[in-house]
Structure formats: structure tokens, C-alpha cells
Coordinates of C-alpha atoms and ligand atoms in Angstrom, one line a residue:
X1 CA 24.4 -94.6 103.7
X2 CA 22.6 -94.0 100.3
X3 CA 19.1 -95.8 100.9
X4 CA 18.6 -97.8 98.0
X5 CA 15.7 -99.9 99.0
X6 CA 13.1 -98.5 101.7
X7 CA 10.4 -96.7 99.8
X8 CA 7.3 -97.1 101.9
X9 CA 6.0 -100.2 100.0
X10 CA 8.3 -101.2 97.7
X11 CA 7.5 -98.4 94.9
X12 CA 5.8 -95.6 97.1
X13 CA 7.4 -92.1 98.1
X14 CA 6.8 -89.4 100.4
X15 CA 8.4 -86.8 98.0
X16 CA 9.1 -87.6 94.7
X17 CA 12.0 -84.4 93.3
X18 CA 11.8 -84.4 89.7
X19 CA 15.6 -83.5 88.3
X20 CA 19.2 -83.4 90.3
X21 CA 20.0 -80.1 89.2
X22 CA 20.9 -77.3 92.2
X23 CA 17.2 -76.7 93.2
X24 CA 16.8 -80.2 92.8
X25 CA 19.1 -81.5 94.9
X26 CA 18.6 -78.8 97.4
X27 CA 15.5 -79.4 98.2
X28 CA 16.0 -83.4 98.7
X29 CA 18.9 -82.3 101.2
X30 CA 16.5 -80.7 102.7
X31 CA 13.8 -83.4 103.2
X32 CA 15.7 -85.8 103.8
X33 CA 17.7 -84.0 107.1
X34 CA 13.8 -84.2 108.2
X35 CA 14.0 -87.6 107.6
X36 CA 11.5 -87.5 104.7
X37 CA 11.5 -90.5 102.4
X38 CA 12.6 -88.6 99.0
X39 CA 13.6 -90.2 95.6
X40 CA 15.1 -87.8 93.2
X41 CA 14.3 -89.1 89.6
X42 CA 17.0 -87.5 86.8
X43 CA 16.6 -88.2 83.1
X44 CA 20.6 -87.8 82.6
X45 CA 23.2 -89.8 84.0
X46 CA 25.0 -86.7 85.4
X47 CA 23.4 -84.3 88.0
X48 CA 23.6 -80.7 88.1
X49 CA 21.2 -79.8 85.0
X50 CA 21.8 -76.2 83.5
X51 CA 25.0 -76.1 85.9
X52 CA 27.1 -79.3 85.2
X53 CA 29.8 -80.4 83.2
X54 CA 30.8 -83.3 80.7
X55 CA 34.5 -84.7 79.8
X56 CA 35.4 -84.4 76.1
X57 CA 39.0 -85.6 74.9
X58 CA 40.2 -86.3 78.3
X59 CA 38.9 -82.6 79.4
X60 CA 36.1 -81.3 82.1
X61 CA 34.1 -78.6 80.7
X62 CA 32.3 -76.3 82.5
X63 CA 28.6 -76.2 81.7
X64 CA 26.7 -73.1 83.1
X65 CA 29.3 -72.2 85.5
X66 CA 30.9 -68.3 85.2
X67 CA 30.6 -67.4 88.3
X68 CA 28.7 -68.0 91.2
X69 CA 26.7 -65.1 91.8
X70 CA 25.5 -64.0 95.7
X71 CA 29.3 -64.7 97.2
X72 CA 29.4 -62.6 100.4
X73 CA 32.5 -62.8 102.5
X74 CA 32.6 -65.0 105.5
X75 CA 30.6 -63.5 108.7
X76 CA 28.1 -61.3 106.2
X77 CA 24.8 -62.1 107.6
X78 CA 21.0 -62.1 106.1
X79 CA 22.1 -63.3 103.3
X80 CA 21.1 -66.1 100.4
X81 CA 24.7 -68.1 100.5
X82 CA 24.7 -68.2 104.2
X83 CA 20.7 -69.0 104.1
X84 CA 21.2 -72.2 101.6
X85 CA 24.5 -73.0 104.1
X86 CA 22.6 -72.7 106.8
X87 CA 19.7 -74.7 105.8
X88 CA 21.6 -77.3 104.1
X89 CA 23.9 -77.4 107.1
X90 CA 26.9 -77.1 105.1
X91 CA 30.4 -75.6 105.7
X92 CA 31.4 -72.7 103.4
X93 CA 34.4 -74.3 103.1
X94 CA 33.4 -77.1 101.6
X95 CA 33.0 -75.2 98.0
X96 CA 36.4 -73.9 98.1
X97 CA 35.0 -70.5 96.9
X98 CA 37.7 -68.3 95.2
X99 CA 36.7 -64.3 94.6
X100 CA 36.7 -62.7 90.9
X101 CA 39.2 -60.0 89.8
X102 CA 37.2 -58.0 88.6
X103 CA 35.0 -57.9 85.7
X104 CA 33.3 -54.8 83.4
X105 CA 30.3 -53.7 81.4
X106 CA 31.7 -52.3 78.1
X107 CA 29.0 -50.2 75.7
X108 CA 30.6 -48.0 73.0
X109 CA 32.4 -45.1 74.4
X110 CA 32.0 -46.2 78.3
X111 CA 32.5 -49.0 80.6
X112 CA 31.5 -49.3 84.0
X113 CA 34.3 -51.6 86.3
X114 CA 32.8 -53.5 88.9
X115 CA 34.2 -56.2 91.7
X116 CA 32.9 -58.1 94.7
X117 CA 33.5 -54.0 97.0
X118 CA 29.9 -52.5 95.7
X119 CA 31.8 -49.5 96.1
X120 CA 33.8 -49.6 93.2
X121 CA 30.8 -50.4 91.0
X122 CA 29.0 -46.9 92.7
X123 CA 32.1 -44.6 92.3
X124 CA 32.3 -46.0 89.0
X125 CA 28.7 -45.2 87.7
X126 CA 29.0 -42.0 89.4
X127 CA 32.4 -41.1 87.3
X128 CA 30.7 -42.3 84.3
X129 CA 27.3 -40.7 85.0
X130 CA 27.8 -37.8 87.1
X131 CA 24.2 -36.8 86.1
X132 CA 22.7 -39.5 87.5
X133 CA 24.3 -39.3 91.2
X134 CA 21.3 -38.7 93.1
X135 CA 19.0 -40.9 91.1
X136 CA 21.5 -43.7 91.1
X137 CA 21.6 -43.1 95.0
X138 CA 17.8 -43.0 94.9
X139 CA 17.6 -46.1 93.4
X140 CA 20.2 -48.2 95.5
X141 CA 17.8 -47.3 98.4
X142 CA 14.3 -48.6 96.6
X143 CA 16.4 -52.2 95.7
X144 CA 18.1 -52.3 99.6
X145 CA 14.4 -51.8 100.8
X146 CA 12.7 -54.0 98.6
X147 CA 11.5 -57.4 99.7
X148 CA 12.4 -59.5 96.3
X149 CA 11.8 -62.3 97.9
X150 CA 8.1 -62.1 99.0
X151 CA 6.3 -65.2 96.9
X152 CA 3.1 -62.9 96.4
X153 CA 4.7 -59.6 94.6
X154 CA 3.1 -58.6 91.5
X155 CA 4.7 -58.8 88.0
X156 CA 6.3 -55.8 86.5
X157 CA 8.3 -54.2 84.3
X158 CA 12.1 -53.3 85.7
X159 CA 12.8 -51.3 82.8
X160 CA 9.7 -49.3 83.5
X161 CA 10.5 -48.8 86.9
X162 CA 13.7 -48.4 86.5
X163 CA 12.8 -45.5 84.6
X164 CA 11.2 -43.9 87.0
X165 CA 14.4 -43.2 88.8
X166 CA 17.0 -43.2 86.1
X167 CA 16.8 -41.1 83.6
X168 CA 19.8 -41.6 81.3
X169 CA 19.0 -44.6 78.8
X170 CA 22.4 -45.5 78.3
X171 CA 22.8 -46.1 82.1
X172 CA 20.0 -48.1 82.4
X173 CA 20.5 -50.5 80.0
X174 CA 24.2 -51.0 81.3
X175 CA 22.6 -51.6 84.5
X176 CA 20.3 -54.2 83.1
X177 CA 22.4 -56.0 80.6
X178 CA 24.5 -58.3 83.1
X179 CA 21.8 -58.7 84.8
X180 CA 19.4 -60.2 81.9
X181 CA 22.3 -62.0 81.1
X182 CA 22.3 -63.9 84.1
X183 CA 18.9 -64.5 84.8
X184 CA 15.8 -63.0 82.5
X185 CA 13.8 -65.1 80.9
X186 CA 11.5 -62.2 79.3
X187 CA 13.1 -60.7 76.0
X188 CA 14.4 -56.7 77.0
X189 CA 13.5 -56.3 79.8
X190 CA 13.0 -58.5 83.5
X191 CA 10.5 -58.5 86.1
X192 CA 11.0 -55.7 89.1
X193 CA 11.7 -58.3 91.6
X194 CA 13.8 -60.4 89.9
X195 CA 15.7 -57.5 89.1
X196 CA 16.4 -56.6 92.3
X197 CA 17.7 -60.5 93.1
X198 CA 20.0 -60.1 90.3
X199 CA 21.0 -56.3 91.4
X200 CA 22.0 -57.7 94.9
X201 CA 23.6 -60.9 94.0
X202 CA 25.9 -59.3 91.1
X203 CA 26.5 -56.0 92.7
X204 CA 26.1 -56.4 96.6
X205 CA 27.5 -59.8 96.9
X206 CA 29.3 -60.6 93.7
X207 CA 31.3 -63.5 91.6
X208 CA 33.1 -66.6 92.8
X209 CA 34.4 -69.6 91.7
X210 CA 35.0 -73.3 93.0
X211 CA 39.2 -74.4 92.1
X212 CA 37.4 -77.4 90.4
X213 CA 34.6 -75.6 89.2
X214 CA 31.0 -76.6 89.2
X215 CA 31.8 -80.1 90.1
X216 CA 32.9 -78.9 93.5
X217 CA 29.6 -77.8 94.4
X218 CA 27.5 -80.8 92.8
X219 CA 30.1 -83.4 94.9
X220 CA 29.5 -81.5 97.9
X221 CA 25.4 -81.5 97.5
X222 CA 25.7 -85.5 95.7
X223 CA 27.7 -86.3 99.4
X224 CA 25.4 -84.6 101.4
X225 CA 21.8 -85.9 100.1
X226 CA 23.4 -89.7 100.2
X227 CA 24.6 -89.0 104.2
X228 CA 21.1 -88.1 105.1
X229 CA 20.1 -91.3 103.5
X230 CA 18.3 -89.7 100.3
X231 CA 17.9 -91.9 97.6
X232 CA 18.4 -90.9 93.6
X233 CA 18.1 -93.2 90.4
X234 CA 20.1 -92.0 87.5
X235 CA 19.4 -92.3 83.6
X236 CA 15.3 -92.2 85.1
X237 CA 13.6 -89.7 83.5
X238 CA 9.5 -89.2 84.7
X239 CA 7.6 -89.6 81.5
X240 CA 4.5 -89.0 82.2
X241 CA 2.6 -88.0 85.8
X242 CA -0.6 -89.9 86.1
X243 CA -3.8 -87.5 87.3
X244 CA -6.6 -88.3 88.8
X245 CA -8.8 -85.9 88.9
X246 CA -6.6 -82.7 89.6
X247 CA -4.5 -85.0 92.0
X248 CA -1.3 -86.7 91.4
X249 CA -1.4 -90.2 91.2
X250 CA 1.3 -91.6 90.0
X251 CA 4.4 -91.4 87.8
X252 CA 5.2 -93.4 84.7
X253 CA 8.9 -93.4 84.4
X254 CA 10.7 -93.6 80.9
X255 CA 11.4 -97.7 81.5
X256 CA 7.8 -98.5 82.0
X257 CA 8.0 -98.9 85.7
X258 CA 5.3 -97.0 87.7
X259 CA 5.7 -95.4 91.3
X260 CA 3.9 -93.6 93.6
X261 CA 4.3 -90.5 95.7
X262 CA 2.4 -88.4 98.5
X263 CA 3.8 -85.1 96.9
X264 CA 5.8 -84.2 93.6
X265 CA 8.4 -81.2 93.4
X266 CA 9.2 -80.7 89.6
X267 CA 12.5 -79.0 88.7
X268 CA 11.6 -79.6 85.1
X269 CA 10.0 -76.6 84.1
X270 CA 6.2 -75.2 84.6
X271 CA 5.2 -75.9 80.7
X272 CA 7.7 -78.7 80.7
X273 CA 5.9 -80.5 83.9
X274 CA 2.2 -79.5 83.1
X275 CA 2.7 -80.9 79.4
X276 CA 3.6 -84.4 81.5
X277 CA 0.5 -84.5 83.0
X278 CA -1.9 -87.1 81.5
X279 CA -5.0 -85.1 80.1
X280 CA -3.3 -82.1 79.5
X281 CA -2.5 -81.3 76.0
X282 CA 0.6 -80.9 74.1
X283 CA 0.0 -77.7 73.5
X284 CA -0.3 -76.6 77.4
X285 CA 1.8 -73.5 77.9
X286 CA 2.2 -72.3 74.5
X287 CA 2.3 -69.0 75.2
X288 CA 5.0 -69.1 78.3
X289 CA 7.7 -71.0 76.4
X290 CA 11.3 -68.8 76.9
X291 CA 12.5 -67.8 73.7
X292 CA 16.2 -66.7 75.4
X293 CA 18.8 -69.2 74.4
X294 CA 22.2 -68.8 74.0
X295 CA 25.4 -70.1 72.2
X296 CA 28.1 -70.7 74.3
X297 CA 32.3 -71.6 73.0
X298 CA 35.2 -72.3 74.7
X299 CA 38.8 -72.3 73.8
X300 CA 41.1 -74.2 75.6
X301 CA 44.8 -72.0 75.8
X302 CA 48.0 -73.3 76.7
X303 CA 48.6 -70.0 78.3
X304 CA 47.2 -68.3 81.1
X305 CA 44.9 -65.3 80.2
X306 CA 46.9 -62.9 82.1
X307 CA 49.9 -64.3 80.0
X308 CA 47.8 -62.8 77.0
X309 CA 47.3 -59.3 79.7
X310 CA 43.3 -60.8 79.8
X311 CA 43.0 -60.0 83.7
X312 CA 39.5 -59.2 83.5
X313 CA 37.2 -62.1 85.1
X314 CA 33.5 -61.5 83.1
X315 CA 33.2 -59.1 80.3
X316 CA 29.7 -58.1 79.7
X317 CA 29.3 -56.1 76.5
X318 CA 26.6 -54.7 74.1
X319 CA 28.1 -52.8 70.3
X320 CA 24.9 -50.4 70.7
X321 CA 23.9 -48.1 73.3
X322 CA 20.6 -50.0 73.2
X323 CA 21.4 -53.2 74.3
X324 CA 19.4 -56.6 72.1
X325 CA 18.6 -59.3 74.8
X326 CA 16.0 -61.1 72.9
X327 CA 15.8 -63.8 70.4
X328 CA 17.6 -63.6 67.3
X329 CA 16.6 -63.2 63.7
X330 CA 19.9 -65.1 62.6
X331 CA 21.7 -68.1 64.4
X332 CA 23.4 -66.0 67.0
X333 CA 23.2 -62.4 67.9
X334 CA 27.1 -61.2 68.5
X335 CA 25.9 -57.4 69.1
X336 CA 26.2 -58.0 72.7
X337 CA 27.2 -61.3 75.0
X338 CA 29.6 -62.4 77.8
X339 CA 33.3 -63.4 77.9
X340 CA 34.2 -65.2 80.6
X341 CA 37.9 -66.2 81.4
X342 CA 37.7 -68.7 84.3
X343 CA 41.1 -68.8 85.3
X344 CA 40.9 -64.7 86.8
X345 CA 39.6 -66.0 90.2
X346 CA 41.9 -65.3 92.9
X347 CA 42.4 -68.9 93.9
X348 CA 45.6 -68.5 95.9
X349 CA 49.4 -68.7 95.9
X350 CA 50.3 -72.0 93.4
X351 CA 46.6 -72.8 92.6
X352 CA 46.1 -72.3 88.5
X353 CA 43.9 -74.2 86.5
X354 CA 46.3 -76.1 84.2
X355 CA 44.8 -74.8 80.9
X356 CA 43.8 -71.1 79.7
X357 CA 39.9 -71.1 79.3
X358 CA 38.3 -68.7 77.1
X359 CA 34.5 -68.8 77.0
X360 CA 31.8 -66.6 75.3
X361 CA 28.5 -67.1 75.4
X362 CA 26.4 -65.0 73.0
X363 CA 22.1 -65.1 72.1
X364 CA 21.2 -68.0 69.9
X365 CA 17.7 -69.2 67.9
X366 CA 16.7 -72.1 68.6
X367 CA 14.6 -73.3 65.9
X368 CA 17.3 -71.9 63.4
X369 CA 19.8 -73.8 65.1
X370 CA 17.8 -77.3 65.3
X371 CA 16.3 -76.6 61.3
X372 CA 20.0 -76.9 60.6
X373 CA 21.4 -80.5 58.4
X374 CA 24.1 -81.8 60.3
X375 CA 26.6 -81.0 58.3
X376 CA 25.5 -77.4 58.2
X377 CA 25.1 -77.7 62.3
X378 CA 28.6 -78.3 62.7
X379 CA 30.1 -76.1 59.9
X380 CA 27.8 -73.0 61.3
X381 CA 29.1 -74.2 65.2
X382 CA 32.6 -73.7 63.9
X383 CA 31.6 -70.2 62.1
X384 CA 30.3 -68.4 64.9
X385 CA 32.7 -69.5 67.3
X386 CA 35.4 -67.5 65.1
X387 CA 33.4 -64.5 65.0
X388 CA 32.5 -64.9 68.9
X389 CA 36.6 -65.5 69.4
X390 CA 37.4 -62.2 67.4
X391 CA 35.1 -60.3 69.1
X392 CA 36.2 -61.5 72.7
X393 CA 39.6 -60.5 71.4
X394 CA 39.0 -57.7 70.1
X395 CA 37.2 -56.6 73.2
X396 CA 40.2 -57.6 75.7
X397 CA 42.5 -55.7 73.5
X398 CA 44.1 -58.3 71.6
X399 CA 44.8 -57.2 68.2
X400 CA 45.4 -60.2 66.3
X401 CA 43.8 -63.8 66.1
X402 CA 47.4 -65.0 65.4
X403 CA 49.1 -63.7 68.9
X404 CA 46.6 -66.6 70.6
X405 CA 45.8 -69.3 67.6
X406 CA 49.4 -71.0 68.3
X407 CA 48.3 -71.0 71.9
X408 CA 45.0 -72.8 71.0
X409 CA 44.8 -76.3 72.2
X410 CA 41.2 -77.2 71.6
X411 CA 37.4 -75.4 71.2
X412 CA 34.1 -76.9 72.5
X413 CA 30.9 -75.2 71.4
X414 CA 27.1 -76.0 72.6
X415 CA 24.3 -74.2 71.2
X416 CA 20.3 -74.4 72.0
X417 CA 20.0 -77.8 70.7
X418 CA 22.5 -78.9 73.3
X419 CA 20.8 -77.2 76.1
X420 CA 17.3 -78.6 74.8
X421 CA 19.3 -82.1 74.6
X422 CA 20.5 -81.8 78.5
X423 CA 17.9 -80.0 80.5
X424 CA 14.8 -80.9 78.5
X425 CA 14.1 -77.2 78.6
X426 CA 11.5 -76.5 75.6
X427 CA 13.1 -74.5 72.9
X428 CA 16.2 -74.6 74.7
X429 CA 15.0 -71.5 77.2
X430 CA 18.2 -70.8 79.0
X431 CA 16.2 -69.5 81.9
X432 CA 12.9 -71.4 81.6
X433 CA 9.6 -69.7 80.9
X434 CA 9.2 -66.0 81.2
X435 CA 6.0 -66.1 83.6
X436 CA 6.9 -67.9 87.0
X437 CA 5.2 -69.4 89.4
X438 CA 6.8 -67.5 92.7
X439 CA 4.6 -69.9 95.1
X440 CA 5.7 -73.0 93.5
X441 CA 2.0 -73.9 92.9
X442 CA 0.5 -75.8 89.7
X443 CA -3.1 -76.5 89.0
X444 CA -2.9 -80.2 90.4
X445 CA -2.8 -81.2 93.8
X446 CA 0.6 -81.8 95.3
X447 CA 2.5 -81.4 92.5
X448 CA 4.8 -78.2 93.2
X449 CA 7.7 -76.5 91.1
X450 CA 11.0 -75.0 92.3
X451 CA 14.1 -74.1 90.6
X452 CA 13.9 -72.0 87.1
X453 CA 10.2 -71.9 86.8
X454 CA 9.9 -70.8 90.3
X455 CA 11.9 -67.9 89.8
X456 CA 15.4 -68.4 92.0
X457 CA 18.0 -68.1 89.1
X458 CA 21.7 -69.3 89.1
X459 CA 23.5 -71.9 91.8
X460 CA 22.3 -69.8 94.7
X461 CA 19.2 -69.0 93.7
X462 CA 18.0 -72.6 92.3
X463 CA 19.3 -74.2 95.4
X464 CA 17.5 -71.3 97.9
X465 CA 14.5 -72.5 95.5
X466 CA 14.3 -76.2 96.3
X467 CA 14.7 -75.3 99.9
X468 CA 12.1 -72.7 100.2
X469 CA 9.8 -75.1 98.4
X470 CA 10.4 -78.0 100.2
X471 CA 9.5 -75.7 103.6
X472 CA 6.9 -74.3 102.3
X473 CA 5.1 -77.3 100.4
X474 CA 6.4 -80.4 102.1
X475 CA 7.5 -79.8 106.0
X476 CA 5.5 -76.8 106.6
X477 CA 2.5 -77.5 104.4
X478 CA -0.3 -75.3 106.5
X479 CA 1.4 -72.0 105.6
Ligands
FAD501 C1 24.6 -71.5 79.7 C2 24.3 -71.2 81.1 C3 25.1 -70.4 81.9 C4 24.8 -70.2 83.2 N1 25.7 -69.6 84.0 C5 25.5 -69.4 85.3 C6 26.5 -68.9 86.1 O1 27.6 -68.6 85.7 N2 26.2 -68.8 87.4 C7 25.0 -69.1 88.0 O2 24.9 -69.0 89.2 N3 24.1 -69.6 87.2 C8 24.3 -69.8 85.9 N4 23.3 -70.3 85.1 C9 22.0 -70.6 85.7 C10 21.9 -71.8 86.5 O3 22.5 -72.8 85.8 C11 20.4 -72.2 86.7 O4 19.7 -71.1 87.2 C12 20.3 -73.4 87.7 O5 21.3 -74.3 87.5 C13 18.9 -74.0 87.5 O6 18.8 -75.1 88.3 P1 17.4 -75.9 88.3 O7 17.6 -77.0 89.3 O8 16.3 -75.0 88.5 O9 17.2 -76.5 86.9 P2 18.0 -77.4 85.9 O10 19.4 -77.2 86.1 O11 17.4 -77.2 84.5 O12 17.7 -78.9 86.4 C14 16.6 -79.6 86.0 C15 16.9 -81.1 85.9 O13 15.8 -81.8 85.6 C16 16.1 -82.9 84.7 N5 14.8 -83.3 84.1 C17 14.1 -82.6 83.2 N6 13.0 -83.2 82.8 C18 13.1 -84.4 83.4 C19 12.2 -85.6 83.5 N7 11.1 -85.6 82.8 N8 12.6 -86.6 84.2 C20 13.7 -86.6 85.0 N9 14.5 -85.5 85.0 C21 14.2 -84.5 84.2 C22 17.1 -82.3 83.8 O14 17.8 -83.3 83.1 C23 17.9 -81.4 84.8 O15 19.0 -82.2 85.3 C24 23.6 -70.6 83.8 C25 22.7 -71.4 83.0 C26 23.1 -71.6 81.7 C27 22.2 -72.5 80.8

């Protein structure tokens, strides 16, 4: 059962978790299987955050949800699925996990094919590269020996180290591009270790997908935090956290109501939780505010990609041999981006979604976007998502807009001010601020971060955040 009263007295916490997104909830499983009195407070009344979704004319849309990056194959140990499993004592099962096609990297002139087998993705580099054999070998063996994980590695460049190794520039940035994609928050360019997360969980492991999508997984993690007798409040956002001194003292919620807790876990974001603390000003943070956001459409088919010959599951693509990832001058930056067709997961004889998704998600400015009149707002949403649809097309080979508009049934399109709107993350920074904090720590007392800001990206990685902060902060505090 789902406590709903038995705080300590009345409005006092052990933990307080601030957000029910993946790291979130994550890391109230996990204090709560201790037997840990934990509240989660969330602002929205759905949980899941970045990764969640929302009906709209009788349809579920995906938010966040491509793929879930880090699938391994039952039985693969050592691990980050089978860690957050373990530690959450769940059954793999129980996300109904379906494995990709196959996806690509397409630059002008060369594409790189790439599937859950890391083989295929090495025999391919090495038939488009043949140059770069040995380096590309060289380099396979500094990410397998590197310790990504360790919360006290230093800051640096991938590109530069990268470049150490590799020496062909158009190699390297088809190496890096999918991987910014999912999970840099610094403009061109990521830092080493959270390269080498990515590397592993997009090229090692690879891309899966629940049947039901993302709602699968935040059921499964929803059911599990109410059996351990966790306790949530909805539509509660934390409005301010009360210091005294550099020590938390309590929070002030959005409804007036005040409550207390022994220790705080923010999943809100470093700048965005620092700017909540009384005394510290508005302007906190000002210079680690993410400036990557991204515009993301989907178009809803009454056909099944594959119906259209799309069998590809992600496209990642750049029009220039030097691939932009950084904030664009206009609304959106089509030069490069992500198509993502949801339906190319191999779920199984009879299991289809019922409807042909198409999404494309594509770099976005935030403050262009939210300057925008309304009217202009929508107009401009419905502008871009043609030229993102013709260049998805025109990238999977379709010739002509009119062999799929008949087959349209409906478009959806979020932009930065949507992503601002649902996660509270300043300027709409897709992945959070581009300095972390790896150990979780702020400058107050008991007051700790995990999920984006702490530097675990994606499902996996947010969820392998909450827990490794809630070890390392709340049941193992001496370490
Ligand atoms: C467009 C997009 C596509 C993505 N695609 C993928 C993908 O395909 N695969 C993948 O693995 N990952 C993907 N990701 C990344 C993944 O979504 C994130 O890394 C992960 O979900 C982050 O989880 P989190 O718990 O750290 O933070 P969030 O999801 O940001 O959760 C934070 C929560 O805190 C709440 N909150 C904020 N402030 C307050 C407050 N003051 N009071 C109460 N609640 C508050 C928010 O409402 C939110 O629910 C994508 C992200 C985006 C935006």
C-alpha cells in the first residue's frame, strides 16, 4: 500500500525527492525498499519528466522516448540495465523490451549502419574508413578500459581526445553526432567521460523499445515505489527550499503549505534547484544554463513505415561533413537532427503499434521560439515541421511528400517552450546544464542532485542516477 499519511510528524520527511521523472523515481524505489520514509514532490500531474507522454485527440504521444539506450540481451552481466534491475529489484520482463532494426549515421557521401551486434557498427566504420582501422581499434580499447563512471574524473574535451586517436575529421564527428544527440549538454563537443557512457550504451548495448512505449516503464517504476510503501503528491511543485545557514530547512511548496525533511535529492536541475534556495539570487548559475534545445514533430500515418520501405529504426544525419550541434541562429537548425520511426522495433509475430509514427526531432532556440506572438508560434510550429517532414523523406528515400500526405492522419509538434513548460528546465536545456555535478553535491548541507544535472543521461542513465545517489548520500552517507 501507497502510504498516504505516516510522515514522521505529520509534515516531516526522512527524504524528500524533488521530481517523478526516471532518476526521480529511481531513487525513491530505492529508499523506500530500505524502508526510508520518502515523499516524492512533482510539479506536473504526470510523472516521467523529460521521458513521459500526454494524450492529444484521443492519442498517446511519446515524449522523450526513441529508444532506450544501454539494452543488453538477457544474461549480459556488468552492466547499467541489469545494475538499475538489480538494484530496483525488478524483472526485465516487466518493460517488455523489444530490440531496434537497425538504425544509421548518414553525412554526405557516407553512412555508417549500426544495430544492437557492435560488430556491425566496427565492420562498418572499417569499410567506410579503412584508414582509420587501427586507430578505430585503438580507440575501442581506451573507452572498454575507461572507468566513465568514477564520480571524481576530471572534465574534458571528447573531441580533443578523440583526436588524439582518430585522425579523420569526418569519422569523428560521425562518431560524435548520435552521441551529442542523445546526451550533450555542451554545444560541439561532450565531456570524455560522458562520451564514453554514450559510446557504450549506443554502440555496446544498443536501442530498445517498450510495445507501449514509455508508459511501460513509468507504470512499472509508479507500481513499484507504491508497493514499497513510498509516498508521492502530484500537481506539488517545491517552490522555494528554506536555508538556514548553508543547511536545508524546510520546503515551501507551490500551495503555501510547508514541510520538512532530514535530506533533499533534487531532480530539478543544479541552476534550477540552487536558484530555489532562499538567499540565493536569481541570477545563480548564469553561466551553466544549457543552451541545447530541440524541436521535436510527429506525424501520425495510417500505414506502417515499412509499408512506405522506411525499415530503418533511428536515422541520425548531419548535410555537412562538420556536423552543427549547438544552438541555433534561426528557430530550428535542419542541417542535421534525428528521425525516429517507432514502429521498426522488432516487437514480435502480431504485435504492431496501430498507427505509423514518424518523428524528427531537430536543434531549436529557445528564446526565438518563446519571443514568438502566438499566432506566429503556431504558424512557424507548422512551417518547420514541413521542412523537418521533407527532409526525413527525403533522407529515407521517399521522393515525394504526396506518396505519404494521403496517409497522414494527424501531426503533433513541441518545441523549447514546451520542454521549458513540462520539465521546468531553464531555457528549455534538453539535457540540463553543461557543467555537472558527478558527486551529486550542492553547496548546502543535505541537499543533493541526481538525474540530468548529475550527469546519468537517458532512461538508464537517469534511473542508475537516482540510485547511485540515494546509496551514496542517503543509506551509505559516510562514503
Ligand atoms: C526530447 C527528448 C528526447 C529524449 N529521448 C530519449 C531517448 O530516446 N532515450 C533515452 O534514454 N533518453 C532520452 N531523453 C533523455 C531522458 O529523457 C532524460 O535523460 C531523463 O528522462 C532525465 O530524467 P531526470 O529524472 O533526470 O529529469 P526530468 O525528466 O527532467 O525530471 C525532473 C522532474 O522534476 C519536476 N520538477 C522540476 N522542478 C520541480 C519543482 N520545483 N517541484 C516539483 N517538481 C519539479 C519536473 O516536472 C520533472 O518531472 C530524451 C530527452 C528529451 C527532452
Amino acid at each position: 500500500m501507497e502510504r498516504t499519511t505516516g510522515s514522521i510528524d505529520g509534515n516531516h520527511y526522512e527524504t524528500v525527492i524533488i521530481g517523478a521523472g526516471m532518476s526521480g523515481l529511481a531513487a525513491g524505489i530505492r529508499l523506500a525498499y530500505f524502508g526510508k520514509n520518502v515523499l516524492i514532490l512533482e510539479r506536473h500531474n504526470a510523472a516521467g519528466g523529460l521521458n513521459s507522454f500526454y494524450s492529444f485527440q484521443g492519442r498517446k504521444y511519446d515524449v522523450g522516448l526513441h529508444a532506450m539506450t544501454n539494452f543488453v540481451r538477457s544474461g549480459t552481466k556488468g552492466t547499467p540495465l541489469g545494475k538499475v534491475l538489480r538494484q530496483l529489484r525488478l524483472e526485465r520482463e516487466s518493460f517488455d523490451l523489444s530490440e531496434q532494426k537497425g538504425s544509421r549515421i548518414i553525412f554526405p557521401g557516407v553512412e555508417l549502419q549500426f544495430n544492437n551486434d557492435f560488430e556491425l557498427f566496427e565492420s562498418e566504420v572499417i569499410r567506410a574508413f579503412p584508414h582509420e582501422k587501427d586507430n578505430f581499434a585503438k580507440l575501442i580499447e581506451l573507452i572498454r578500459s575507461f572507468n566513465e563512471v568514477a564520480l571524481d574524473n576530471e572534465e574534458t574535451s571528447a573531441r580533443v581526445e578523440i583526436a588524439k586517436i582518430i585522425k579523420d575529421p569526418l569519422l569523428i564527428d560521425m562518431i560524435l553526432l548520435p552521441l551529442m544527440y542523445y546526451g550533450s549538454a555542451q554545444e560541439n563537443d561532450m565531456d570524455f567521460s560522458q562520451f564514453v557512457v554514450m559510446f557504450k550504451s549506443l554502440f555496446f548495448e544498443g536501442f530498445a523499445r517498450p510495445f507501449e512505449g514509455v508508459r511501460q516503464i513509468i507504470r512499472v517504476l509508479l507500481k513499484r515505489y507504491k508497493e514499497l510503501g513510498g509516498q508521492r503528491k502530484m500537481k506539488c511543485g517545491v517552490k522555494q527550499i528554506i536555508l538556514d545557514k548553508d543547511q536545508v530547512k524546510a520546503l515551501e511548496l507551490d500551495n503555501g503549505d510547508t514541510i520538512t525533511a532530514d535530506k533533499v535529492i533534487s531532480s530539478a536541475g543544479l541552476v534550477e534547484t540552487l536558484r530555489m534556495c532562499s538567499d540565493h539570487p536569481t541570477t545563480t548559475g548564469n553561466d551553466n544554463i544549457g543552451r541545447i534545445s530541440c524541436m521535436e514533430t510527429t506525424t501520425v500515418l495510417n500505414k506502417e513505415p515499412s509499408e512506405f520501405g522506411w525499415e530503418d529504426t533511428i536515422l541520425f544525419f548531419s548535410d555537412q561533413a562538420k556536423a552543427e550541434y549547438a544552438c541555433p541562429k534561426n528557430l530550428v537548425d535542419p542541417r542535421s537532427g534525428v528521425v525516429c520511426l517507432p514502429n521498426n522495433y522488432q516487437y514480435g509475430e502480431g504485435r504492431t503499434l496501430e498507427e505509423g509514427f514518424l518523428r524528427i526531432t531537430a536543434l531549436a532556440n529557445f528564446d526565438k521560439w518563446t519571443q514568438l506572438p502566438e499566432e506566429e508560434y503556431q504558424a512557424s510550429k507548422k512551417e518547420w515541421h514541413q521542412v523537418l517532414l521533407d527532409k526525413a523523406l527525403h533522407l529515407l528515400g521517399t521522393k515525394t511528400i504526396q506518396d505519404v500526405q494521403p496517409h497522414v492522419i494527424t501531426t503533433d509538434i513541441f518545441t523549447p517552450r514546451t520542454i521549458k513548460k513540462y520539465t521546468g528546465h531553464l531555457a528549455g536545456a534538453l539535457y540540463g546544464a553543461p557543467h555537472k555535478t558527478r558527486d551529486g553535491r550542492t553547496p548546502i548541507k543535505d541537499l543533493f542532485i541526481c538525474g540530468t544535472d548529475q550527469g546519468f543521461l537517458g532512461i538508464v542513465g537517469a534511473m542508475l542516477s537516482g540510485i547511485s545517489m540515494a546509496n551514496l548520500h542517503i543509506l551509505q552517507p559516510s562514503s
